[in-house]
DNA sequence: CAGTGGTCTAGACCACTGA
DNA sequence: CAGTGGTCTAGACCACTGA
């Protein structure tokens, strides 16, 4: 019983809601009633209910009371695997192979490149992700060298720029777009498949505060790579 | 200034961290110091810092103090759009068209079907999602009729089972797998494209508590449908 | 062993809003 | 206008853990 009381109150109602003993729309007891039932102060009850409310399990309205919420299908948690770590878990070997790396200016007609580069130059790093020696995906990456000047000194011949960036430049925001594309002919050659083979395309842009750090486009073989997302209230999400 | 004080303290430090004025590893003032700085009680400070901690922006350790956390790339928020709503937003028209609907038993050799059906029968609903009258994707759905007996009375000729289920059977957990596939020949015919055209495949299974509700496989035209995911600390995620 | 955060109390005043 | 949740205070005791 060492678990805090507010945690136990929270878990209590979480269990009743998930188990269906409380259904969406049902009213929960008032804070006053819960104080009596659990023999505690109002702050403790409030902490438990606030946690449930921020997890989206309940809705609280003044005067009206507290009600079980209707789950909403608006967002889920997407696992963004570190490719190397994921492959290692499955007992395979992972490698990165640089295809082309160079400093260059942003293309004036590419708005995304211009806003990424700012007043500096871009580091372009194109490479291949390999799974057990076989190509898994192509990666096209651009890095804002004004934001990350020390990246000029790193050697990416066989080091994945994604891993390096994760360790050296913690970002605070990211946006990912996921789509299905057919392999372009150059990609098909690199991946040893026929052109137009279905591939999962992951495009990501990351920020540190308001500063753009990097953007990347990855094209993975559709039959070798996928993503999973989960949804669940509160602690069930883990 | 009607915003609560704990919100303002929270927003204050959130801004400093996102703006880079506080970096990962930096130490925040102690609760005692913050009480003095903001002229408030310790509970108010604690509420602000707890919110930042649960958003992953800071880490708190007894005796050692409170520190700015290093952002982790383990998960992002994935928007799971309601197809109809999404299309309406873009000013298009959405329609669902049933291809085949029938009651049947689970295939004994399909473990997922057996566990979904339990001791009852499955309702199979195959249909087409249409965008401005043109096929956008194929959907293959199975529903556990023991969990949702009232679904036998619904008419899905032109009503999307996904929308019906959302309104009638709020689920509490879901798991989604996203991959790229080539359109099978039957799918290619339905979608009016060539076989093996790259498509985004979304497979989802949902639960209410421990009870399986439905599972669905959706195959969308790759050039007409994509998903986005975002990551950001706390309120920035909205 | 002392500093720090984690939890909890027993009050208080207030804002909102549905009966 | 009365019930309900939102916020806040000024204390208290404790658990953890790094100096």
Coordinates of C-alpha atoms (C1' of nucleotides) in Angstrom, one line a residue:
Chain A
X1 CA 0.0 0.0 0.0
X2 CA 2.9 2.3 -0.4
X3 CA 1.4 3.7 -3.6
X4 CA 0.1 7.2 -3.1
X5 CA -3.6 7.6 -2.4
X6 CA -4.3 9.8 -5.4
X7 CA -2.8 7.1 -7.6
X8 CA -5.0 4.5 -6.2
X9 CA -8.1 6.6 -6.6
X10 CA -7.1 7.3 -10.2
X11 CA -6.4 3.6 -10.9
X12 CA -9.7 2.7 -9.3
X13 CA -11.8 4.7 -11.7
X14 CA -9.5 3.9 -14.6
X15 CA -10.2 0.3 -14.0
X16 CA -14.0 0.8 -13.8
X17 CA -14.0 2.8 -17.0
X18 CA -11.8 0.4 -19.0
X19 CA -13.7 -2.6 -17.6
X20 CA -17.0 -1.2 -18.8
X21 CA -18.5 -0.9 -15.3
X22 CA -18.6 2.8 -16.0
X23 CA -19.7 3.8 -19.5
X24 CA -19.3 7.1 -21.4
X25 CA -21.9 9.6 -20.1
X26 CA -22.1 8.0 -16.6
X27 CA -21.6 10.5 -13.8
X28 CA -18.9 10.1 -11.2
X29 CA -19.4 11.0 -7.6
X30 CA -18.7 14.6 -6.6
X31 CA -15.5 15.6 -5.0
X32 CA -17.3 15.9 -1.7
X33 CA -18.6 12.3 -2.0
X34 CA -15.2 11.0 -2.9
X35 CA -13.6 12.8 0.0
X36 CA -15.9 10.8 2.3
X37 CA -15.5 7.5 0.5
X38 CA -11.7 7.6 0.5
X39 CA -11.4 9.5 3.8
X40 CA -9.1 12.1 2.3
X41 CA -8.9 15.8 1.6
X42 CA -10.3 17.5 -1.5
X43 CA -6.9 18.2 -3.0
X44 CA -6.1 14.5 -3.1
X45 CA -9.4 13.7 -4.9
X46 CA -8.8 16.6 -7.2
X47 CA -5.3 15.4 -8.1
X48 CA -6.7 12.0 -9.1
X49 CA -9.5 13.4 -11.2
X50 CA -7.3 16.0 -12.9
X51 CA -5.0 13.2 -14.0
X52 CA -8.0 11.2 -15.4
X53 CA -9.3 14.4 -17.1
X54 CA -5.9 15.2 -18.8
X55 CA -5.7 11.6 -20.0
X56 CA -9.1 12.1 -21.6
X57 CA -10.9 9.5 -19.7
X58 CA -13.3 11.9 -17.9
X59 CA -14.8 15.3 -18.5
X60 CA -15.4 17.8 -15.8
X61 CA -18.0 20.5 -15.9
X62 CA -18.8 23.0 -13.2
X63 CA -22.1 22.7 -11.6
X64 CA -22.9 19.7 -13.8
X65 CA -20.3 17.3 -12.3
X66 CA -17.8 14.8 -13.6
X67 CA -18.7 12.3 -16.4
X68 CA -17.0 9.5 -18.2
X69 CA -15.8 10.8 -21.6
X70 CA -16.4 9.4 -25.0
X71 CA -13.0 8.3 -26.4
X72 CA -12.0 10.3 -29.4
X73 CA -10.3 9.0 -32.5
X74 CA -8.2 12.0 -33.2
X75 CA -4.7 10.9 -32.3
X76 CA -2.6 8.0 -31.4
X77 CA 0.9 7.4 -30.2
X78 CA 3.2 6.5 -33.1
X79 CA 6.4 4.6 -32.3
X80 CA 9.3 6.1 -34.2
X81 CA 11.9 3.4 -34.1
X82 CA 15.6 4.0 -34.2
X83 CA 16.3 1.8 -37.2
X84 CA 19.6 0.5 -35.9
X85 CA 18.2 -0.4 -32.5
X86 CA 15.1 -2.0 -34.0
X87 CA 17.2 -4.2 -36.2
X88 CA 19.5 -5.2 -33.4
X89 CA 16.5 -6.2 -31.3
X90 CA 15.4 -8.6 -34.0
X91 CA 18.9 -10.1 -34.1
X92 CA 20.0 -8.6 -37.4
X93 CA 22.9 -6.4 -38.3
X94 CA 22.4 -2.7 -39.2
X95 CA 24.7 -0.5 -41.3
X96 CA 24.6 2.9 -42.8
X97 CA 26.4 3.6 -46.1
X98 CA 27.0 7.1 -47.3
X99 CA 26.2 7.7 -51.0
X100 CA 26.9 11.4 -51.3
X101 CA 27.8 14.1 -48.8
X102 CA 28.5 17.7 -49.6
X103 CA 28.0 21.3 -48.5
X104 CA 25.7 23.3 -50.8
X105 CA 23.4 26.3 -50.8
X106 CA 19.7 26.0 -50.7
X107 CA 18.0 25.9 -54.0
X108 CA 16.3 29.3 -54.3
X109 CA 13.1 27.6 -55.8
X110 CA 12.8 25.2 -52.9
X111 CA 11.1 27.0 -50.1
X112 CA 11.7 24.3 -47.6
X113 CA 15.4 24.4 -48.3
X114 CA 15.6 28.1 -48.0
X115 CA 13.8 28.2 -44.7
X116 CA 16.0 25.4 -43.4
X117 CA 19.3 26.9 -44.4
X118 CA 18.6 30.4 -43.1
X119 CA 21.6 32.5 -44.0
X120 CA 24.0 29.6 -44.0
X121 CA 24.7 26.5 -46.1
X122 CA 23.1 23.1 -46.0
X123 CA 24.9 19.8 -45.4
X124 CA 23.4 17.2 -47.8
X125 CA 23.8 13.6 -46.7
X126 CA 22.3 10.9 -48.9
X127 CA 22.8 7.3 -47.8
X128 CA 21.5 3.8 -47.6
X129 CA 20.1 1.9 -44.6
X130 CA 21.2 -1.8 -44.7
X131 CA 19.7 -4.7 -43.0
X132 CA 21.9 -7.8 -42.9
X133 CA 23.8 -6.3 -45.8
X134 CA 20.7 -5.8 -47.9
X135 CA 19.3 -2.4 -48.7
X136 CA 16.3 -1.5 -46.5
X137 CA 15.8 2.1 -47.5
X138 CA 17.3 5.3 -49.0
X139 CA 17.7 8.4 -47.0
X140 CA 18.0 12.0 -48.2
X141 CA 18.9 14.4 -45.5
X142 CA 19.6 18.1 -45.2
X143 CA 21.1 19.8 -42.1
X144 CA 21.1 23.4 -41.2
X145 CA 24.8 24.0 -40.5
X146 CA 24.2 27.3 -38.8
X147 CA 22.3 25.5 -36.1
X148 CA 24.7 22.5 -35.9
X149 CA 28.1 23.8 -36.9
X150 CA 30.0 20.9 -35.3
X151 CA 28.4 18.5 -37.8
X152 CA 31.0 19.6 -40.4
X153 CA 33.6 17.7 -38.4
X154 CA 31.7 14.4 -38.2
X155 CA 32.5 11.5 -40.5
X156 CA 29.3 9.9 -41.9
X157 CA 30.9 7.4 -44.1
X158 CA 29.3 4.6 -42.1
X159 CA 27.7 6.5 -39.3
X160 CA 23.9 7.3 -39.5
X161 CA 23.4 11.0 -39.4
X162 CA 20.1 10.4 -37.6
X163 CA 21.9 8.8 -34.7
X164 CA 24.5 11.5 -34.6
X165 CA 21.9 14.2 -34.6
X166 CA 19.9 12.5 -31.8
X167 CA 23.0 12.4 -29.6
X168 CA 24.3 15.9 -30.3
X169 CA 21.3 18.1 -31.0
X170 CA 18.2 17.3 -29.0
X171 CA 15.2 18.7 -30.8
X172 CA 12.1 19.9 -29.3
X173 CA 9.6 19.5 -32.1
X174 CA 9.2 17.3 -35.1
X175 CA 6.6 16.7 -37.8
X176 CA 6.4 13.5 -39.7
X177 CA 4.5 12.7 -42.9
X178 CA 3.9 9.1 -43.9
X179 CA 2.9 8.0 -47.3
X180 CA 3.2 5.3 -49.9
X181 CA 5.2 5.9 -53.0
X182 CA 6.6 3.8 -55.8
X183 CA 10.4 3.6 -55.9
X184 CA 11.9 6.0 -58.4
X185 CA 14.3 4.5 -60.9
X186 CA 17.4 5.7 -59.0
X187 CA 16.0 4.4 -55.8
X188 CA 15.1 1.1 -57.4
X189 CA 18.7 0.7 -58.4
X190 CA 20.0 1.4 -54.9
X191 CA 17.4 -0.9 -53.3
X192 CA 17.9 -3.7 -55.9
X193 CA 14.2 -3.8 -56.8
X194 CA 12.1 -2.9 -59.9
X195 CA 11.1 0.7 -60.4
X196 CA 7.7 1.6 -58.8
X197 CA 8.0 -1.1 -56.1
X198 CA 5.7 0.0 -53.3
X199 CA 7.7 1.8 -50.6
X200 CA 6.9 3.5 -47.3
X201 CA 7.9 7.1 -47.4
X202 CA 8.7 8.9 -44.1
X203 CA 9.4 12.7 -44.3
X204 CA 10.4 14.4 -41.1
X205 CA 11.3 18.0 -40.1
X206 CA 12.7 18.8 -36.7
X207 CA 13.1 22.0 -34.7
X208 CA 14.9 23.2 -31.6
X209 CA 12.7 25.9 -30.3
X210 CA 12.0 28.0 -33.4
X211 CA 15.2 27.0 -35.2
X212 CA 15.0 24.4 -38.0
X213 CA 17.6 21.6 -37.5
X214 CA 17.2 19.0 -40.2
X215 CA 14.8 17.5 -42.7
X216 CA 14.9 14.0 -44.0
X217 CA 13.1 11.9 -46.6
X218 CA 13.3 8.2 -46.2
X219 CA 12.1 5.6 -48.6
X220 CA 11.8 2.1 -47.2
X221 CA 11.0 -1.1 -49.0
X222 CA 7.3 -1.7 -48.3
X223 CA 7.6 -5.4 -47.6
X224 CA 10.5 -4.9 -45.1
X225 CA 9.5 -2.0 -43.0
X226 CA 6.4 -0.7 -41.2
X227 CA 5.3 1.5 -38.4
X228 CA 2.9 0.9 -35.5
X229 CA 0.8 3.3 -33.4
X230 CA -1.1 2.7 -30.3
X231 CA -3.9 4.4 -28.4
X232 CA -5.0 3.9 -24.9
X233 CA -6.0 6.0 -22.0
X234 CA -3.5 7.0 -19.4
X235 CA -1.1 4.4 -18.2
X236 CA -2.6 1.8 -20.5
X237 CA -0.7 3.6 -23.3
X238 CA 2.6 2.2 -22.1
Chain B
X1 CA -4.2 38.0 -16.0
X2 CA -7.1 35.7 -15.4
X3 CA -5.0 32.7 -16.3
X4 CA -4.2 30.6 -13.2
X5 CA -0.8 31.2 -11.6
X6 CA 0.3 27.6 -12.0
X7 CA -0.4 27.9 -15.7
X8 CA 1.8 31.0 -15.9
X9 CA 4.7 29.4 -14.1
X10 CA 4.4 26.4 -16.4
X11 CA 4.3 28.6 -19.5
X12 CA 7.2 30.6 -18.2
X13 CA 9.6 27.7 -18.0
X14 CA 8.2 26.0 -21.1
X15 CA 9.1 29.2 -23.1
X16 CA 12.6 29.3 -21.7
X17 CA 13.2 25.6 -22.5
X18 CA 11.8 25.8 -26.0
X19 CA 13.5 29.1 -26.7
X20 CA 16.8 27.5 -25.8
X21 CA 17.4 29.9 -22.9
X22 CA 17.4 26.8 -20.7
X23 CA 19.2 23.7 -22.2
X24 CA 18.9 20.0 -21.4
X25 CA 20.8 19.4 -18.2
X26 CA 20.3 22.9 -16.8
X27 CA 19.1 23.0 -13.3
X28 CA 15.8 24.8 -12.4
X29 CA 15.4 26.7 -9.1
X30 CA 14.2 24.6 -6.1
X31 CA 10.5 24.8 -5.1
X32 CA 11.5 27.0 -2.2
X33 CA 13.2 29.5 -4.5
X34 CA 10.2 29.5 -6.9
X35 CA 7.8 30.1 -4.0
X36 CA 9.7 33.2 -3.2
X37 CA 10.1 34.3 -6.8
X38 CA 6.4 34.0 -7.6
X39 CA 5.1 34.8 -4.2
X40 CA 3.0 31.7 -3.9
X41 CA 2.6 28.5 -2.0
X42 CA 4.5 25.3 -2.6
X43 CA 1.5 23.5 -3.9
X44 CA 1.1 26.0 -6.8
X45 CA 4.8 25.6 -7.8
X46 CA 4.5 21.9 -7.5
X47 CA 1.5 21.8 -9.8
X48 CA 3.3 23.8 -12.5
X49 CA 6.4 21.6 -12.3
X50 CA 4.4 18.3 -12.2
X51 CA 2.8 19.3 -15.4
X52 CA 6.1 20.0 -17.1
X53 CA 7.5 16.7 -15.8
X54 CA 4.5 14.7 -17.1
X55 CA 5.0 16.5 -20.5
X56 CA 8.6 15.2 -20.5
X57 CA 10.1 18.7 -20.5
X58 CA 11.8 18.4 -17.1
X59 CA 13.0 15.6 -14.8
X60 CA 12.8 15.8 -11.1
X61 CA 15.0 13.9 -8.6
X62 CA 14.9 14.0 -4.9
X63 CA 17.8 15.8 -3.2
X64 CA 19.4 16.4 -6.6
X65 CA 16.8 18.9 -7.9
X66 CA 14.9 19.6 -11.1
X67 CA 16.6 19.6 -14.5
X68 CA 15.7 20.2 -18.1
X69 CA 15.2 16.9 -19.8
X70 CA 16.7 15.6 -23.0
X71 CA 13.9 15.1 -25.5
X72 CA 13.5 11.5 -26.5
X73 CA 12.7 10.2 -29.9
X74 CA 10.6 7.3 -29.0
X75 CA 7.1 8.3 -29.9
X76 CA 5.1 10.9 -31.7
X77 CA 1.4 11.8 -31.9
X78 CA -0.2 10.5 -35.0
X79 CA -3.3 12.1 -36.4
X80 CA -5.8 9.5 -37.3
X81 CA -8.2 11.4 -39.5
X82 CA -11.8 10.5 -39.8
X83 CA -11.9 10.1 -43.5
X84 CA -15.3 11.7 -44.1
X85 CA -14.5 14.7 -41.9
X86 CA -11.1 15.1 -43.5
X87 CA -12.6 15.2 -47.0
X88 CA -15.3 17.6 -46.0
X89 CA -12.7 20.0 -44.6
X90 CA -11.0 20.1 -48.0
X91 CA -14.3 20.8 -49.6
X92 CA -14.8 17.5 -51.2
X93 CA -17.6 15.0 -50.9
X94 CA -17.2 11.7 -49.2
X95 CA -19.1 8.5 -49.6
X96 CA -18.9 4.9 -48.5
X97 CA -20.1 2.0 -50.7
X98 CA -20.7 -1.5 -49.4
X99 CA -19.2 -4.2 -51.5
X100 CA -20.0 -7.2 -49.4
X101 CA -21.6 -7.7 -46.0
X102 CA -22.3 -11.1 -44.3
X103 CA -22.3 -13.0 -41.1
X104 CA -19.8 -15.8 -41.0
X105 CA -17.7 -17.9 -38.6
X106 CA -14.1 -17.2 -38.0
X107 CA -11.7 -19.1 -40.2
X108 CA -10.2 -21.7 -37.9
X109 CA -6.7 -21.2 -39.4
X110 CA -6.8 -17.4 -38.9
X111 CA -5.8 -16.8 -35.3
X112 CA -6.7 -13.2 -35.4
X113 CA -10.3 -14.0 -36.5
X114 CA -10.7 -16.7 -33.9
X115 CA -9.7 -14.4 -31.0
X116 CA -11.8 -11.6 -32.4
X117 CA -14.9 -13.7 -32.8
X118 CA -14.7 -15.4 -29.4
X119 CA -17.6 -17.9 -29.2
X120 CA -19.8 -15.8 -31.6
X121 CA -19.9 -15.0 -35.3
X122 CA -18.2 -12.3 -37.2
X123 CA -19.8 -9.6 -39.3
X124 CA -17.7 -9.0 -42.4
X125 CA -18.1 -5.7 -44.1
X126 CA -16.1 -4.9 -47.2
X127 CA -16.5 -1.5 -48.8
X128 CA -15.1 1.3 -50.7
X129 CA -14.2 4.9 -49.6
X130 CA -15.0 7.4 -52.3
X131 CA -13.6 10.9 -52.6
X132 CA -15.6 13.1 -55.0
X133 CA -17.1 9.9 -56.5
X134 CA -13.6 8.4 -57.2
X135 CA -12.3 5.4 -55.2
X136 CA -9.8 6.4 -52.5
X137 CA -9.4 3.2 -50.7
X138 CA -10.7 -0.3 -50.0
X139 CA -11.7 -1.4 -46.5
X140 CA -12.0 -4.9 -45.1
X141 CA -13.6 -5.0 -41.7
X142 CA -14.6 -7.7 -39.2
X143 CA -16.7 -7.0 -36.2
X144 CA -17.2 -9.1 -33.0
X145 CA -21.0 -9.4 -32.9
X146 CA -21.0 -10.7 -29.4
X147 CA -19.4 -7.4 -28.3
X148 CA -21.7 -5.3 -30.5
X149 CA -24.9 -7.3 -31.1
X150 CA -26.9 -4.1 -32.1
X151 CA -24.7 -3.8 -35.2
X152 CA -26.8 -6.6 -36.9
X153 CA -29.6 -4.1 -37.2
X154 CA -27.6 -1.3 -38.9
X155 CA -27.7 -0.7 -42.6
X156 CA -24.2 -0.2 -44.0
X157 CA -25.2 0.1 -47.7
X158 CA -23.9 3.7 -47.7
X159 CA -22.9 4.2 -44.1
X160 CA -19.3 3.8 -43.1
X161 CA -19.0 1.1 -40.4
X162 CA -16.1 3.0 -38.9
X163 CA -18.3 6.0 -38.2
X164 CA -21.1 3.8 -36.8
X165 CA -18.8 2.0 -34.5
X166 CA -17.2 5.2 -33.3
X167 CA -20.6 6.5 -32.3
X168 CA -22.0 3.4 -30.8
X169 CA -19.0 1.5 -29.3
X170 CA -16.4 3.8 -27.8
X171 CA -13.2 1.8 -27.7
X172 CA -10.5 2.3 -25.1
X173 CA -7.5 0.9 -26.9
X174 CA -6.3 0.6 -30.4
X175 CA -3.3 -0.6 -32.3
X176 CA -2.5 0.5 -35.8
X177 CA 0.1 -0.8 -38.2
X178 CA 1.1 1.3 -41.2
X179 CA 2.8 -0.1 -44.2
X180 CA 3.2 0.2 -48.0
X181 CA 1.8 -2.4 -50.3
X182 CA 1.1 -2.9 -53.9
X183 CA -2.6 -3.0 -54.9
X184 CA -3.7 -6.6 -55.3
X185 CA -5.5 -7.3 -58.6
X186 CA -9.0 -7.3 -57.0
X187 CA -8.1 -4.0 -55.3
X188 CA -6.7 -2.5 -58.4
X189 CA -10.0 -3.2 -60.2
X190 CA -12.0 -1.6 -57.4
X191 CA -9.6 1.4 -57.2
X192 CA -9.4 1.8 -61.0
X193 CA -5.6 1.6 -61.1
X194 CA -3.0 -0.9 -62.3
X195 CA -2.1 -3.9 -60.1
X196 CA 0.8 -3.2 -57.8
X197 CA 0.1 0.5 -57.6
X198 CA 1.7 1.7 -54.4
X199 CA -0.9 2.0 -51.6
X200 CA -0.8 3.0 -47.9
X201 CA -2.1 0.1 -45.8
X202 CA -3.6 0.8 -42.4
X203 CA -4.4 -2.1 -40.2
X204 CA -6.2 -1.4 -36.9
X205 CA -7.5 -3.5 -34.0
X206 CA -9.6 -2.0 -31.2
X207 CA -10.6 -3.1 -27.8
X208 CA -13.1 -2.0 -25.1
X209 CA -11.3 -3.0 -21.9
X210 CA -10.1 -6.5 -22.7
X211 CA -12.8 -7.3 -25.2
X212 CA -11.9 -7.2 -28.9
X213 CA -14.3 -5.0 -30.9
X214 CA -13.2 -4.9 -34.5
X215 CA -10.3 -5.2 -36.9
X216 CA -9.9 -3.4 -40.2
X217 CA -7.5 -3.3 -43.1
X218 CA -7.6 -0.3 -45.3
X219 CA -5.7 0.1 -48.5
X220 CA -5.5 3.7 -49.8
X221 CA -4.2 5.0 -53.0
X222 CA -0.7 6.2 -52.2
X223 CA -0.9 9.4 -54.2
X224 CA -4.2 10.5 -52.6
X225 CA -3.8 9.7 -48.9
X226 CA -1.2 10.2 -46.2
X227 CA -0.8 10.5 -42.5
X228 CA 1.0 13.1 -40.3
X229 CA 2.5 12.8 -36.9
X230 CA 3.8 15.5 -34.6
X231 CA 6.0 15.6 -31.6
X232 CA 6.4 18.5 -29.2
X233 CA 6.5 19.0 -25.5
X234 CA 3.4 19.9 -23.6
X235 CA 1.1 22.4 -25.1
X236 CA 3.3 22.9 -28.2
X237 CA 1.9 19.6 -29.4
X238 CA -1.4 21.1 -30.2
Chain C
dC1 C1' 22.6 13.6 7.1
dA2 C1' 20.6 17.3 5.0
dG3 C1' 18.5 19.1 0.9
dT4 C1' 15.0 18.1 -2.2
dG5 C1' 10.8 16.6 -4.1
dG6 C1' 6.2 13.7 -3.0
dT7 C1' 2.3 13.6 -0.7
dC8 C1' -1.4 15.2 2.1
dT9 C1' -4.4 18.2 5.1
dA10 C1' -8.2 21.4 6.3
dG11 C1' -9.4 25.0 5.3
dA12 C1' -10.7 29.3 1.9
dC13 C1' -12.6 32.2 -2.0
dC14 C1' -14.2 32.2 -6.5
dA15 C1' -16.2 31.3 -11.4
dC16 C1' -19.0 29.0 -13.9
dT17 C1' -23.4 27.2 -15.3
dG18 C1' -27.4 24.3 -15.2
dA19 C1' -31.8 23.5 -12.5
Chain D
dC1 C1' -29.0 30.8 -7.0
dA2 C1' -27.0 26.9 -5.4
dG3 C1' -24.1 23.0 -6.6
dT4 C1' -19.8 22.0 -8.6
dG5 C1' -15.2 22.2 -9.9
dG6 C1' -10.8 25.5 -10.2
dT7 C1' -7.5 27.5 -7.7
dC8 C1' -4.8 28.6 -3.8
dT9 C1' -2.8 28.9 1.0
dA10 C1' 0.2 27.7 5.0
dG11 C1' 1.3 24.5 7.0
dA12 C1' 3.0 19.1 7.9
dC13 C1' 5.5 14.6 7.6
dC14 C1' 8.0 11.6 4.9
dA15 C1' 11.1 9.1 1.3
dC16 C1' 14.7 9.3 -1.3
dT17 C1' 19.4 10.1 -2.4
dG18 C1' 23.6 12.6 -3.4
dA19 C1' 27.2 15.3 -0.9

